[in-house]
Tab-separated table of C-alpha atoms in Angstrom:
chain	number	residue	atom	x	y	z
A	1	UNK	CA	-10.989	-24.540	-31.270
A	2	UNK	CA	-13.130	-21.566	-30.456
A	3	UNK	CA	-11.690	-18.090	-30.077
A	4	UNK	CA	-11.471	-16.377	-26.709
A	5	UNK	CA	-14.600	-14.386	-27.438
A	6	UNK	CA	-16.695	-17.455	-28.145
A	7	UNK	CA	-16.045	-19.186	-24.837
A	8	UNK	CA	-18.956	-17.891	-22.821
A	9	UNK	CA	-17.880	-19.689	-19.633
A	10	UNK	CA	-14.528	-17.972	-19.713
A	11	UNK	CA	-16.006	-14.603	-20.522
A	12	UNK	CA	-18.432	-14.957	-17.618
A	13	UNK	CA	-15.480	-15.576	-15.300
A	14	UNK	CA	-13.514	-12.648	-16.754
A	15	UNK	CA	-16.639	-10.491	-16.369
A	16	UNK	CA	-16.780	-11.429	-12.699
A	17	UNK	CA	-13.108	-10.500	-12.359
A	18	UNK	CA	-13.784	-7.191	-14.079
A	19	UNK	CA	-16.473	-6.337	-11.554
A	20	UNK	CA	-14.024	-7.174	-8.766
A	21	UNK	CA	-11.455	-4.798	-10.247
A	22	UNK	CA	-13.835	-1.833	-10.395
A	23	UNK	CA	-11.476	0.320	-8.327
A	24	UNK	CA	-8.752	0.317	-10.981
A	25	UNK	CA	-8.374	2.764	-13.828
A	26	UNK	CA	-9.831	1.667	-17.164
A	27	UNK	CA	-6.369	1.245	-18.697
A	28	UNK	CA	-5.034	-0.749	-15.802
A	29	UNK	CA	-8.096	-2.957	-15.588
A	30	UNK	CA	-7.986	-3.680	-19.328
A	31	UNK	CA	-4.309	-4.585	-19.111
A	32	UNK	CA	-4.840	-6.922	-16.167
A	33	UNK	CA	-7.842	-8.604	-17.768
A	34	UNK	CA	-6.062	-9.013	-21.115
A	35	UNK	CA	-3.227	-10.857	-19.430
A	36	UNK	CA	-5.535	-13.032	-17.341
A	37	UNK	CA	-7.752	-13.809	-20.329
A	38	UNK	CA	-4.689	-14.951	-22.286
A	39	UNK	CA	-3.606	-17.132	-19.390
A	40	UNK	CA	-7.035	-18.729	-19.163
A	41	UNK	CA	-7.268	-19.226	-22.924
A	42	UNK	CA	-3.893	-20.986	-22.931
A	43	UNK	CA	-4.983	-23.111	-19.993
A	44	UNK	CA	-8.259	-24.092	-21.675
A	45	UNK	CA	-6.425	-24.941	-24.892
A	46	UNK	CA	-3.933	-27.104	-22.984
A	47	UNK	CA	-6.726	-29.024	-21.279
A	48	UNK	CA	-8.541	-29.480	-24.588
A	49	UNK	CA	-5.367	-30.969	-26.039
A	50	UNK	CA	-5.533	-33.494	-23.211
A	51	UNK	CA	-8.910	-34.590	-24.548
A	52	UNK	CA	-11.348	-32.518	-22.501
A	53	UNK	CA	-14.374	-30.824	-24.012
A	54	UNK	CA	-14.518	-27.052	-23.961
A	55	UNK	CA	-16.906	-26.818	-21.023
A	56	UNK	CA	-14.889	-29.204	-18.886
A	57	UNK	CA	-11.588	-27.577	-19.924
A	58	UNK	CA	-12.962	-24.161	-18.998
A	59	UNK	CA	-14.177	-25.413	-15.633
A	60	UNK	CA	-10.790	-26.931	-14.835
A	61	UNK	CA	-8.893	-23.818	-16.008
A	62	UNK	CA	-11.092	-21.528	-13.943
A	63	UNK	CA	-10.859	-23.800	-10.891
A	64	UNK	CA	-7.069	-23.842	-11.172
A	65	UNK	CA	-7.000	-20.070	-11.454
A	66	UNK	CA	-9.065	-19.603	-8.308
A	67	UNK	CA	-12.304	-17.912	-7.304
A	68	UNK	CA	-12.758	-14.604	-9.148
A	69	UNK	CA	-13.500	-12.834	-5.874
A	70	UNK	CA	-10.181	-13.965	-4.355
A	71	UNK	CA	-8.137	-13.221	-7.471
A	72	UNK	CA	-9.572	-9.737	-7.944
A	73	UNK	CA	-9.207	-9.049	-4.214
A	74	UNK	CA	-5.534	-10.073	-4.249
A	75	UNK	CA	-4.887	-7.981	-7.346
A	76	UNK	CA	-6.648	-4.960	-5.869
A	77	UNK	CA	-4.513	-5.240	-2.744
A	78	UNK	CA	-1.280	-5.620	-4.713
A	79	UNK	CA	-2.074	-2.567	-6.831
A	80	UNK	CA	-3.267	-0.670	-3.763
A	81	UNK	CA	0.169	-1.321	-2.266
A	82	UNK	CA	1.698	0.210	-5.390
A	83	UNK	CA	-0.529	3.249	-5.082
A	84	UNK	CA	0.596	3.728	-1.495
A	85	UNK	CA	4.186	3.815	-2.630
A	86	UNK	CA	3.672	6.446	-5.292
A	87	UNK	CA	5.555	9.671	-4.884
A	88	UNK	CA	3.842	12.689	-3.416
A	89	UNK	CA	1.286	14.309	-5.661
A	90	UNK	CA	0.764	18.010	-5.054
A	91	UNK	CA	-3.070	18.027	-5.162
A	92	UNK	CA	-3.182	15.403	-2.407
A	93	UNK	CA	-0.706	17.367	-0.316
A	94	UNK	CA	-2.665	20.587	-0.714
A	95	UNK	CA	-5.925	18.779	0.075
A	96	UNK	CA	-4.412	17.271	3.211
A	97	UNK	CA	-3.055	20.688	4.243
A	98	UNK	CA	-6.426	22.372	3.703
A	99	UNK	CA	-8.172	19.582	5.563
A	100	UNK	CA	-5.912	19.860	8.600
A	101	UNK	CA	-6.044	23.674	8.577
A	102	UNK	CA	-9.821	23.768	8.515
A	103	UNK	CA	-9.989	21.025	11.119
A	104	UNK	CA	-7.970	23.283	13.455
A	105	UNK	CA	-10.337	26.222	13.202
A	106	UNK	CA	-12.426	24.968	16.108
A	107	UNK	CA	-9.372	25.131	18.339
A	108	UNK	CA	-8.706	28.717	17.253
A	109	UNK	CA	-12.026	29.855	18.698
A	110	UNK	CA	-11.275	28.207	22.004
A	111	UNK	CA	-7.778	29.626	22.117
A	112	UNK	CA	-8.893	33.198	21.488
A	113	UNK	CA	-11.790	33.060	23.959
A	114	UNK	CA	-9.742	32.493	27.137
A	115	UNK	CA	-7.055	34.901	25.969
A	116	UNK	CA	-9.705	37.581	25.591
A	117	UNK	CA	-10.633	37.032	29.198
A	118	UNK	CA	-6.989	36.895	30.237
A	119	UNK	CA	-6.422	40.442	29.105
A	120	UNK	CA	-9.709	41.820	30.364
A	121	UNK	CA	-10.311	39.998	33.619
A	122	UNK	CA	-7.311	38.308	35.281
A	123	UNK	CA	-9.559	36.803	37.967
A	124	UNK	CA	-11.564	34.798	35.442
A	125	UNK	CA	-11.096	31.042	35.872
A	126	UNK	CA	-10.576	30.777	32.137
A	127	UNK	CA	-7.366	32.773	32.446
A	128	UNK	CA	-5.555	29.980	34.257
A	129	UNK	CA	-2.787	28.163	32.475
A	130	UNK	CA	-4.422	24.813	33.217
A	131	UNK	CA	-7.609	25.889	31.496
A	132	UNK	CA	-5.629	27.226	28.550
A	133	UNK	CA	-3.635	24.010	28.180
A	134	UNK	CA	-6.771	21.931	28.632
A	135	UNK	CA	-8.523	23.668	25.756
A	136	UNK	CA	-5.403	23.697	23.631
A	137	UNK	CA	-4.966	19.972	23.943
A	138	UNK	CA	-8.573	18.794	24.115
A	139	UNK	CA	-9.669	20.853	21.116
A	140	UNK	CA	-6.779	19.517	19.134
A	141	UNK	CA	-7.476	15.888	19.934
A	142	UNK	CA	-9.934	15.464	17.046
A	143	UNK	CA	-7.308	17.116	14.884
A	144	UNK	CA	-4.688	14.592	15.929
A	145	UNK	CA	-7.104	11.847	15.071
A	146	UNK	CA	-7.791	13.414	11.680
A	147	UNK	CA	-4.070	13.819	11.068
A	148	UNK	CA	-3.565	10.148	11.923
A	149	UNK	CA	-6.301	9.164	9.492
A	150	UNK	CA	-4.875	11.396	6.764
A	151	UNK	CA	-1.491	9.805	7.331
A	152	UNK	CA	-3.015	6.359	7.156
A	153	UNK	CA	-5.005	7.041	4.014
A	154	UNK	CA	-2.272	8.958	2.193
A	155	UNK	CA	1.000	7.827	3.784
A	156	UNK	CA	3.353	10.153	1.975
A	157	UNK	CA	1.064	13.074	1.394
A	158	UNK	CA	-0.459	12.944	4.858
A	159	UNK	CA	2.729	13.851	6.714
A	160	UNK	CA	3.693	16.634	4.326
A	161	UNK	CA	0.153	17.934	4.114
A	162	UNK	CA	-0.223	17.954	7.866
A	163	UNK	CA	3.076	19.775	8.289
A	164	UNK	CA	2.077	22.361	5.717
A	165	UNK	CA	-1.426	22.684	7.161
A	166	UNK	CA	-0.068	22.943	10.690
A	167	UNK	CA	2.303	25.784	9.816
A	168	UNK	CA	-0.384	27.579	7.817
A	169	UNK	CA	-2.750	27.337	10.742
A	170	UNK	CA	-0.103	28.431	13.275
A	171	UNK	CA	0.812	31.517	11.245
A	172	UNK	CA	-2.846	32.306	10.671
A	173	UNK	CA	-3.778	32.006	14.347
A	174	UNK	CA	-0.702	33.990	15.468
A	175	UNK	CA	-1.523	36.843	13.117
A	176	UNK	CA	-5.144	36.788	14.334
A	177	UNK	CA	-4.005	36.957	17.934
A	178	UNK	CA	-1.457	39.744	17.416
A	179	UNK	CA	-3.934	41.805	15.434
A	180	UNK	CA	-6.475	41.349	18.167
A	181	UNK	CA	-3.964	42.368	20.903
A	182	UNK	CA	-2.834	45.420	18.939
A	183	UNK	CA	-6.385	46.630	18.386
A	184	UNK	CA	-7.427	46.489	22.053
A	185	UNK	CA	-8.567	49.961	23.323
A	186	UNK	CA	-6.135	50.003	26.245
A	187	UNK	CA	-3.188	48.707	24.333
A	188	UNK	CA	0.001	50.755	24.748
A	189	UNK	CA	3.382	49.496	23.768
A	190	UNK	CA	5.110	49.628	27.251
A	191	UNK	CA	2.248	47.770	28.891
A	192	UNK	CA	1.697	45.619	25.873
A	193	UNK	CA	5.186	44.089	25.911
A	194	UNK	CA	4.113	41.594	28.496
A	195	UNK	CA	1.049	40.658	26.473
A	196	UNK	CA	3.062	40.268	23.303
A	197	UNK	CA	5.763	38.270	25.116
A	198	UNK	CA	3.115	36.070	26.676
A	199	UNK	CA	1.430	35.636	23.325
A	200	UNK	CA	4.704	34.597	21.691
A	201	UNK	CA	5.494	32.106	24.453
A	202	UNK	CA	2.002	30.717	24.421
A	203	UNK	CA	2.146	30.437	20.650
A	204	UNK	CA	5.442	28.590	20.894
A	205	UNK	CA	3.801	26.073	23.213
A	206	UNK	CA	0.731	26.055	21.066
A	207	UNK	CA	2.883	25.576	17.987
A	208	UNK	CA	4.009	22.221	19.308
A	209	UNK	CA	0.378	21.217	19.591
A	210	UNK	CA	-0.510	22.697	16.223
A	211	UNK	CA	2.409	21.545	14.109
A	212	UNK	CA	4.508	18.901	15.825
A	213	UNK	CA	1.796	16.777	17.397
A	214	UNK	CA	-0.427	16.421	14.296
A	215	UNK	CA	2.671	15.734	12.218
A	216	UNK	CA	3.654	13.041	14.685
A	217	UNK	CA	0.100	11.686	14.480
A	218	UNK	CA	0.256	11.687	10.671
A	219	UNK	CA	3.653	9.976	10.798
A	220	UNK	CA	2.249	7.318	13.125
A	221	UNK	CA	-0.633	6.877	10.674
A	222	UNK	CA	1.818	6.519	7.828
A	223	UNK	CA	3.886	3.989	9.769
A	224	UNK	CA	0.739	2.084	10.591
A	225	UNK	CA	-0.342	2.047	6.928
A	226	UNK	CA	3.069	0.979	5.664
A	227	UNK	CA	3.340	-1.731	8.312
A	228	UNK	CA	-0.079	-3.117	7.547
A	229	UNK	CA	0.750	-3.110	3.820
A	230	UNK	CA	4.009	-4.936	4.502
A	231	UNK	CA	2.264	-7.356	6.847
A	232	UNK	CA	-0.371	-8.017	4.237
A	233	UNK	CA	2.333	-8.659	1.649
A	234	UNK	CA	4.042	-11.202	3.872
A	235	UNK	CA	0.910	-13.089	4.832
A	236	UNK	CA	-1.152	-12.865	1.686
A	237	UNK	CA	1.229	-12.663	-1.211
A	238	UNK	CA	4.778	-13.562	-0.226
B	1	UNK	CA	2.312	-36.619	-3.109
B	2	UNK	CA	0.681	-33.284	-3.918
B	3	UNK	CA	0.903	-30.150	-1.824
B	4	UNK	CA	-0.668	-26.723	-2.111
B	5	UNK	CA	2.000	-24.140	-2.671
B	6	UNK	CA	2.247	-21.781	0.308
B	7	UNK	CA	1.711	-18.191	-0.738
B	8	UNK	CA	4.912	-17.170	0.999
B	9	UNK	CA	6.945	-19.246	-1.424
B	10	UNK	CA	5.396	-18.108	-4.698
B	11	UNK	CA	7.629	-15.082	-5.142
B	12	UNK	CA	10.812	-17.112	-4.653
B	13	UNK	CA	9.604	-19.704	-7.148
B	14	UNK	CA	8.740	-16.992	-9.679
B	15	UNK	CA	12.183	-15.428	-9.285
B	16	UNK	CA	13.811	-18.843	-9.625
B	17	UNK	CA	11.869	-19.722	-12.773
B	18	UNK	CA	12.828	-16.370	-14.304
B	19	UNK	CA	16.537	-17.047	-13.715
B	20	UNK	CA	16.145	-19.494	-16.610
B	21	UNK	CA	14.971	-16.751	-18.974
B	22	UNK	CA	12.082	-14.434	-19.754
B	23	UNK	CA	8.588	-15.886	-19.549
B	24	UNK	CA	4.950	-14.883	-19.614
B	25	UNK	CA	2.581	-15.583	-16.733
B	26	UNK	CA	1.083	-18.830	-17.990
B	27	UNK	CA	4.533	-20.163	-18.797
B	28	UNK	CA	5.751	-19.375	-15.282
B	29	UNK	CA	2.855	-21.338	-13.778
B	30	UNK	CA	3.506	-24.325	-16.042
B	31	UNK	CA	7.239	-24.272	-15.333
B	32	UNK	CA	6.668	-24.341	-11.581
B	33	UNK	CA	4.338	-27.284	-12.051
B	34	UNK	CA	6.763	-29.059	-14.379
B	35	UNK	CA	9.836	-28.514	-12.204
B	36	UNK	CA	7.980	-29.855	-9.194
B	37	UNK	CA	6.818	-32.880	-11.215
B	38	UNK	CA	3.209	-31.838	-10.534
B	39	UNK	CA	3.816	-32.018	-6.773
B	40	UNK	CA	3.180	-28.352	-6.097
B	41	UNK	CA	-0.273	-27.089	-6.949
B	42	UNK	CA	-0.822	-23.361	-6.968
B	43	UNK	CA	-3.920	-21.288	-7.365
B	44	UNK	CA	-2.761	-19.672	-10.571
B	45	UNK	CA	-4.591	-16.456	-9.811
B	46	UNK	CA	-2.089	-15.763	-7.019
B	47	UNK	CA	0.648	-15.487	-9.633
B	48	UNK	CA	-0.345	-12.049	-10.908
B	49	UNK	CA	-0.629	-10.213	-7.562
B	50	UNK	CA	2.775	-11.699	-6.666
B	51	UNK	CA	4.190	-10.503	-9.997
B	52	UNK	CA	2.815	-7.004	-9.392
B	53	UNK	CA	4.558	-6.842	-6.035
B	54	UNK	CA	7.798	-8.146	-7.521
B	55	UNK	CA	7.526	-5.412	-10.149
B	56	UNK	CA	6.908	-2.775	-7.489
B	57	UNK	CA	10.018	-3.971	-5.648
B	58	UNK	CA	11.943	-3.755	-8.953
B	59	UNK	CA	12.851	-7.427	-8.803
B	60	UNK	CA	11.026	-8.133	-12.065
B	61	UNK	CA	10.314	-6.058	-15.180
B	62	UNK	CA	7.587	-6.593	-17.723
B	63	UNK	CA	6.972	-5.634	-21.332
B	64	UNK	CA	4.334	-6.392	-23.931
B	65	UNK	CA	5.521	-8.372	-26.920
B	66	UNK	CA	3.569	-9.046	-30.082
B	67	UNK	CA	4.482	-12.405	-31.624
B	68	UNK	CA	4.097	-13.065	-35.357
B	69	UNK	CA	1.007	-15.115	-34.596
B	70	UNK	CA	-1.414	-14.637	-31.757
B	71	UNK	CA	-2.153	-11.756	-29.396
B	72	UNK	CA	0.378	-9.573	-27.570
B	73	UNK	CA	1.782	-11.142	-24.427
B	74	UNK	CA	3.254	-9.669	-21.305
B	75	UNK	CA	6.768	-10.975	-20.778
B	76	UNK	CA	8.528	-10.888	-17.408
B	77	UNK	CA	12.264	-10.460	-16.962
B	78	UNK	CA	14.382	-10.796	-13.845
B	79	UNK	CA	16.298	-7.606	-12.982
B	80	UNK	CA	19.817	-7.516	-11.487
B	81	UNK	CA	18.223	-6.696	-8.170
B	82	UNK	CA	15.898	-9.666	-8.652
B	83	UNK	CA	18.840	-11.981	-9.317
B	84	UNK	CA	20.509	-10.915	-6.091
B	85	UNK	CA	17.249	-11.277	-4.168
B	86	UNK	CA	16.644	-14.731	-5.614
B	87	UNK	CA	20.115	-15.878	-4.575
B	88	UNK	CA	19.619	-14.487	-1.081
B	89	UNK	CA	16.181	-16.007	-0.571
B	90	UNK	CA	17.239	-19.338	-2.054
B	91	UNK	CA	20.160	-19.500	0.368
B	92	UNK	CA	17.851	-18.722	3.285
B	93	UNK	CA	15.429	-21.386	2.125
B	94	UNK	CA	18.200	-24.007	1.849
B	95	UNK	CA	19.387	-23.220	5.353
B	96	UNK	CA	15.837	-23.516	6.629
B	97	UNK	CA	15.260	-26.818	4.801
B	98	UNK	CA	18.580	-28.110	6.088
B	99	UNK	CA	17.631	-27.377	9.683
B	100	UNK	CA	14.199	-28.958	9.296
B	101	UNK	CA	15.804	-31.980	7.628
B	102	UNK	CA	18.209	-32.254	10.518
B	103	UNK	CA	15.421	-32.234	13.074
B	104	UNK	CA	13.331	-34.738	11.152
B	105	UNK	CA	16.223	-37.027	10.310
B	106	UNK	CA	18.324	-36.618	13.449
B	107	UNK	CA	21.435	-35.872	11.409
B	108	UNK	CA	23.969	-33.092	11.779
B	109	UNK	CA	23.208	-29.952	9.767
B	110	UNK	CA	25.433	-29.439	6.738
B	111	UNK	CA	27.906	-26.700	7.338
B	112	UNK	CA	27.630	-25.503	3.752
B	113	UNK	CA	24.208	-26.455	2.444
B	114	UNK	CA	23.984	-26.471	-1.316
């Protein structure tokens, strides 16, 4: 009987599997392929004991095992499911936070612009609450979408990262706004109370949009990812 | 009669085979085939993704063992959680089979299916 390394048919099949498992780490891929190669070798040997030649035994063993594309695809999905369930890793969380914070910068510009007009020219259409809310929400829509995607791609890290990024962005934008109000030429404390109070209230409303809504979006993304993983497990594996 | 093994049932069969003792992947496949008297045919490649998921769910544990002769082999063991899960799923399956049998055969369902 030939050794595992001399059966070219089997090695060709294992090579095809290896290409299908390209997404795995080297260690993991080697471990998976070692186990599968042993299975196939045992299967070939068993068929040879039944009187088949090596080529025929290999063909039967490989056919019984299934198409390499399907096997590697199923394995990738099973290991992908494992990856999804890993505990939070700090670099991913920080990356998600940075991503969400930067993604919110566009909204910051639009928030500061109408507020500038609010303090300078109360008759400006951009000073209306409706306009303010419109910009607050519409500018954040892409952010909600991004948060959802982050949550879907990194279920655990997405929610935490979005929460962290949301708070970082809220604090950053609040400080920017208060600094801007305090440095206005006509700013005096008695008259400025109203502006500061308004800024705090508006920031509280804005905070919901900045922190709670993206976090909710990320959570929905996470739920979606976990559900699809569970659904896949039921239909494809279990 | 020969039937393809539905993917949904592979995990229960793996757990059931492992209740009889530790086994490696190839041995699990052969045992399923033997126990079913060659009735159930499985695409053996589906065994390993199912084993990975069982490991993730902590129903099965694995370890590499090096025998005196031959290469190292990965051996699978049923955990306590896996034993409980196997018993639960087997009971559910028996109830299901009992109901189907009742419908097909027109008999009363057993109150306590084995």
